[in-house]
Structures are given as structure tokens and as C-alpha cells.
PDB file of C-alpha atoms in Angstrom:
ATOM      1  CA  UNK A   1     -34.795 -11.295   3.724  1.00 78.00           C
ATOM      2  CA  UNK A   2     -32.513 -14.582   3.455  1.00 88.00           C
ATOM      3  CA  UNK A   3     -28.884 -13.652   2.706  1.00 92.00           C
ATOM      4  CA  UNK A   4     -26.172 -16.192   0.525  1.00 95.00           C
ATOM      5  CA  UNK A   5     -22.309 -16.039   0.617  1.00 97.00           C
ATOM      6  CA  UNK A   6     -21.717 -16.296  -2.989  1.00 97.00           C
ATOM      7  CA  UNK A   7     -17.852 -17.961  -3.283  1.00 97.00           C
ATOM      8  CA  UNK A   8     -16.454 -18.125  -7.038  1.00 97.00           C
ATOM      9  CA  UNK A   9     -12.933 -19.217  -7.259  1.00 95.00           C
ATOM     10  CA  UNK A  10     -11.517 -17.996 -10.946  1.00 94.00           C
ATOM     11  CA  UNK A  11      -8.198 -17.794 -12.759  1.00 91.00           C
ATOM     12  CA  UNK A  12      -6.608 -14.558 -11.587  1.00 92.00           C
ATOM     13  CA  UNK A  13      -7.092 -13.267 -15.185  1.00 92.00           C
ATOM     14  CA  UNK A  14     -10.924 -13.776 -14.565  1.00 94.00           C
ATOM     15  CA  UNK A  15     -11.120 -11.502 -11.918  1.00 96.00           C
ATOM     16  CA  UNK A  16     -12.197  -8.037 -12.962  1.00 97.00           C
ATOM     17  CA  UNK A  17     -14.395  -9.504 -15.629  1.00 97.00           C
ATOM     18  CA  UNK A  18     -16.226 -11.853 -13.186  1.00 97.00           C
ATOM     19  CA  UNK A  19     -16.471  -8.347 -10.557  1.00 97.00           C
ATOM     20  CA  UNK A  20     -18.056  -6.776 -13.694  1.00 97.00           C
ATOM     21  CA  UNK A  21     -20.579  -9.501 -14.488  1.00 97.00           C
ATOM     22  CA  UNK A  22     -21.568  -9.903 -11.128  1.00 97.00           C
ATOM     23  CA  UNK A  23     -22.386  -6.188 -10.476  1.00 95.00           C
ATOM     24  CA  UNK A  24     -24.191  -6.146 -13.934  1.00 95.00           C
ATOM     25  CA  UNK A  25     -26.196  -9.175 -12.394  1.00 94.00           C
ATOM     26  CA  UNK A  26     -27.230  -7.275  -9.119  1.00 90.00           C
ATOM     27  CA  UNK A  27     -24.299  -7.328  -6.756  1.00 91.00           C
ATOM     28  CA  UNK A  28     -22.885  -4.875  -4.719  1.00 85.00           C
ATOM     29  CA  UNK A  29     -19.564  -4.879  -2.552  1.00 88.00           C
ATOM     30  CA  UNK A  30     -16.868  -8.308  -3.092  1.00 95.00           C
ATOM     31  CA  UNK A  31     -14.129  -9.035  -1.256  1.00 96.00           C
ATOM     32  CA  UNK A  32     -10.803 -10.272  -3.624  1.00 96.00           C
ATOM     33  CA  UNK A  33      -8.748 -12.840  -1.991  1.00 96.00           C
ATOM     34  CA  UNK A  34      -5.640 -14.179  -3.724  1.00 93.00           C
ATOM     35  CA  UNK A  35      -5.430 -18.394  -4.165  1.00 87.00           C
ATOM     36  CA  UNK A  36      -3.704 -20.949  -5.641  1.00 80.00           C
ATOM     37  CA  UNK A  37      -5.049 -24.474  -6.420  1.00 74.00           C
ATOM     38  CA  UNK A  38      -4.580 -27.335  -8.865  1.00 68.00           C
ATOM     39  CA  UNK A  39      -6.468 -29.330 -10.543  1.00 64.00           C
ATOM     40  CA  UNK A  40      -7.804 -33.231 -10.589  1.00 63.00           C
ATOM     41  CA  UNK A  41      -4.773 -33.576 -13.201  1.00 63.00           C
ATOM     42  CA  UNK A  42      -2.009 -32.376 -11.705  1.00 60.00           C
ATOM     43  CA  UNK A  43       0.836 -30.373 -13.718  1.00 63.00           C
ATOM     44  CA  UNK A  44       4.099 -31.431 -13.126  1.00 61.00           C
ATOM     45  CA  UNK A  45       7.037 -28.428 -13.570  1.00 63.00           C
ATOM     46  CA  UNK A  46      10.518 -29.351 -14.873  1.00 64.00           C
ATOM     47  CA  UNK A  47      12.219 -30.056 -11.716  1.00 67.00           C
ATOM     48  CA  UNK A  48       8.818 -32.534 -10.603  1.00 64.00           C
ATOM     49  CA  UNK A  49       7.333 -29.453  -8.648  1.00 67.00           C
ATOM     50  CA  UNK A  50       3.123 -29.379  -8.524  1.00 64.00           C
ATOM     51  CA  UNK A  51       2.437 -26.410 -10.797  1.00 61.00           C
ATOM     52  CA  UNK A  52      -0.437 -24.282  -8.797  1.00 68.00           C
ATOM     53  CA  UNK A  53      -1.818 -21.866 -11.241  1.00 78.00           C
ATOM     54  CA  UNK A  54      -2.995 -18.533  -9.246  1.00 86.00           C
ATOM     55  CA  UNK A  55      -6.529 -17.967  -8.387  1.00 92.00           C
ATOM     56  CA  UNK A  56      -9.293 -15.239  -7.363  1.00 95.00           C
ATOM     57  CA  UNK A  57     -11.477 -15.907  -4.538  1.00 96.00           C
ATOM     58  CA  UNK A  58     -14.248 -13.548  -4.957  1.00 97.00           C
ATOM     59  CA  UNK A  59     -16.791 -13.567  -1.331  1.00 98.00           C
ATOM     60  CA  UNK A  60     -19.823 -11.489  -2.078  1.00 96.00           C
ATOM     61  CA  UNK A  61     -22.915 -11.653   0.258  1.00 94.00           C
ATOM     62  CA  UNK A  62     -26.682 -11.042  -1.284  1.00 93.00           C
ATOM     63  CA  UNK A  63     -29.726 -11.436  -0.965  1.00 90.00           C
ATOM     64  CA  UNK A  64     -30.508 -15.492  -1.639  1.00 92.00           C
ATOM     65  CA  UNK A  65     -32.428 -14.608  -5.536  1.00 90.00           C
ATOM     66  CA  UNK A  66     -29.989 -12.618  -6.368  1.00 91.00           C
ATOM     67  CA  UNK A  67     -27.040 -15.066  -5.297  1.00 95.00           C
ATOM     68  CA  UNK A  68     -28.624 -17.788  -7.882  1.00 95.00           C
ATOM     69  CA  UNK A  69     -28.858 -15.028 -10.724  1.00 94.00           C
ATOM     70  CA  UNK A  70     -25.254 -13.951 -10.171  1.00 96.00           C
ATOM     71  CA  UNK A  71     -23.968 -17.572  -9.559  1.00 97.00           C
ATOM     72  CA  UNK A  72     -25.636 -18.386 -13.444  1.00 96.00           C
ATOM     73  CA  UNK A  73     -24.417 -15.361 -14.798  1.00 97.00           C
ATOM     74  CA  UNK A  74     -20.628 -16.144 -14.049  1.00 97.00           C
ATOM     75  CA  UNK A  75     -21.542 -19.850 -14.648  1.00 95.00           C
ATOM     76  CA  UNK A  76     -22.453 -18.883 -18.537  1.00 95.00           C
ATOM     77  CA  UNK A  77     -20.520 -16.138 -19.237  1.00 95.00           C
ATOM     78  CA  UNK A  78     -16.977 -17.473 -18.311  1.00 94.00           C
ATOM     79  CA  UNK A  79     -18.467 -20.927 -19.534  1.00 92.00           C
ATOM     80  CA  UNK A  80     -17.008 -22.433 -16.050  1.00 88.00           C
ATOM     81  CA  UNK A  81     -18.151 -25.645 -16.797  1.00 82.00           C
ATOM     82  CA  UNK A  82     -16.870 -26.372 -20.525  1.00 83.00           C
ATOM     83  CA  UNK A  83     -13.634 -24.813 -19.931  1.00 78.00           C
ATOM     84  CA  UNK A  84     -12.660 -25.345 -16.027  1.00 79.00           C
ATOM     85  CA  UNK A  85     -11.445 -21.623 -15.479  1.00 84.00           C
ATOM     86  CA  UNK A  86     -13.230 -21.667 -11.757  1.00 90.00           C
ATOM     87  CA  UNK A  87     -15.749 -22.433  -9.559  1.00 93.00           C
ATOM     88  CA  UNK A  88     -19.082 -21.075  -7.825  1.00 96.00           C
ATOM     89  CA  UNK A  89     -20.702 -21.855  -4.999  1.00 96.00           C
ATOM     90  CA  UNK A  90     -23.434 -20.375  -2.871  1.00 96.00           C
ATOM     91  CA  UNK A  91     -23.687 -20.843   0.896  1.00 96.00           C
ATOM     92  CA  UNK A  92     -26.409 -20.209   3.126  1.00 95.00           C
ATOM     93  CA  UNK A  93     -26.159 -17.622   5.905  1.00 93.00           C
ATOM     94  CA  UNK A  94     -27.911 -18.093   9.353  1.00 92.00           C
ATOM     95  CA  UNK A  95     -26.613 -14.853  11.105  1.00 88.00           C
ATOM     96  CA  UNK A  96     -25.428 -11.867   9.349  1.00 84.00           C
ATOM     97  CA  UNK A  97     -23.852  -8.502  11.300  1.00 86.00           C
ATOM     98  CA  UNK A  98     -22.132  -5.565   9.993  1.00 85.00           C
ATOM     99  CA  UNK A  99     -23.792  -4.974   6.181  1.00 80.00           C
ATOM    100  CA  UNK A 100     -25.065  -1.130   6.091  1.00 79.00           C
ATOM    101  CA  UNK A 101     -28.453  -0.735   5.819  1.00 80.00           C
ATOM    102  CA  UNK A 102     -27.907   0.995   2.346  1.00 80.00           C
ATOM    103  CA  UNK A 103     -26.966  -2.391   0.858  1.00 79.00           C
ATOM    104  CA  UNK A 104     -29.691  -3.752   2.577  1.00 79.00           C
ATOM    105  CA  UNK A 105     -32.015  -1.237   1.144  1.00 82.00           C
ATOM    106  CA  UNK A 106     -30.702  -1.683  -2.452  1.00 80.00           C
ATOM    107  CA  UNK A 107     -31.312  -5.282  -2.507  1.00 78.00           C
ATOM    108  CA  UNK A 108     -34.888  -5.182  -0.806  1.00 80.00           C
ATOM    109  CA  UNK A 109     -35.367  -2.321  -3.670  1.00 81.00           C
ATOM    110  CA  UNK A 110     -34.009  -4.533  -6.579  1.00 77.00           C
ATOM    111  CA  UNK A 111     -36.607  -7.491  -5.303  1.00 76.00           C
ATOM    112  CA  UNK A 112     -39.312  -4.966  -5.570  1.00 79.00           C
ATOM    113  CA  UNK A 113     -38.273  -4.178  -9.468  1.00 78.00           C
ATOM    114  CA  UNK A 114     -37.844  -7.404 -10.147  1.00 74.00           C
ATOM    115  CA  UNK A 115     -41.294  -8.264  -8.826  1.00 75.00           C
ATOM    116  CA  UNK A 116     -42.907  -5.170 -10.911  1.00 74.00           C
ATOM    117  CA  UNK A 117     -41.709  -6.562 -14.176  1.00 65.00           C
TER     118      UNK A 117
END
């Protein structure tokens, strides 16, 4: 079984209705970091400061199908691309230590049901 980190980077008002879509979509467990960024246009703030709007960073790790059916779910549903709330990304993992074998055995048992229908 090949394993993905699965990075999307969303406004901070995205975050519990990106969780949500990506458990509907097959994943388990995420880990919720708290960002900042800005953008290719800059905002400036009254006193010439770099406004940096706050950001989610949302790290989940699945199996490699269901990174890409998670990664299109969040893609369409907060319509990342037409209205440039966030960002997601999948990354390969080589080596992988410390997932329980229960999540293991839920995604090896969501492959099979996927398979069946």
C-alpha cells in the first residue's frame, strides 16, 4: 500500500468544513496547524504593514487513491481555484512509522469497497 501526505492550506474559516469534506471523502485522522501567508498581491494595512490573512494547514496521511479523491473533493467544493481561499497538495511518502494498524486496516478495507463497486 503506497501512502500520500495530503497538505491543504485554507482560510482559517475553511477549516472545519474542509475536515468535514475530507472525512466524507475517505479520510481519517488530520493534524490542524495554524498559518499565515499572503498572497501574489500583497495587501498593504494603514500604517504600510503586509496584511497576512490567517491560515489552516491541514496534514493528513492516506492511502495514495484516496489522497487524489480527497485532494478533488476540497479542490471543487471550496472552489480553490476560482476563488483563491487555499491550496492542496499531495506528497509522496517513502517511509512511514507510527500509523496504527486500525487506520491501516480501514483504508486497505475502503480499497476493497471501492474495488467491489
Amino acid at each position: 500500500m503506497r501512502f500520500a501526505l495530503l497538505v491543504a492550506i485554507v482560510e482559517q474559516s475553511l477549516e472545519e468544513e474542509a475536515i468535514d469534506i475530507a472525512k466524507a471523502n475517505g479520510a481519517g485522522g488530520v493534524t490542524s496547524l495554524t498559518g499565515k501567508g499572503t498572497g501574489l498581491n500583497e495587501k498593504k494595512t494603514f500604517f504600510g504593514l503586509t496584511y497576512e490573512r490567517p491560515e489552516s494547514v491541514l496534514l493528513f496521511i492516506l492511502e495514495k487513491r484516496t489522497s487524489v479523491k480527497v485532494m478533488k473533493a476540497l479542490k471543487n467544493e471550496l472552489h480553490l481555484e476560482t476563488e483563491n481561499k487555499g491550496i492542496v497538495m499531495s506528497v509522496p511518502i517513502e517511509h512511514l512509522a507510527g500509523i496504527a494498524s486500525n487506520q491501516i486496516e480501514a483504508f486497505a478495507n475502503r480499497l476493497k469497497e471501492e474495488k467491489e463497486v
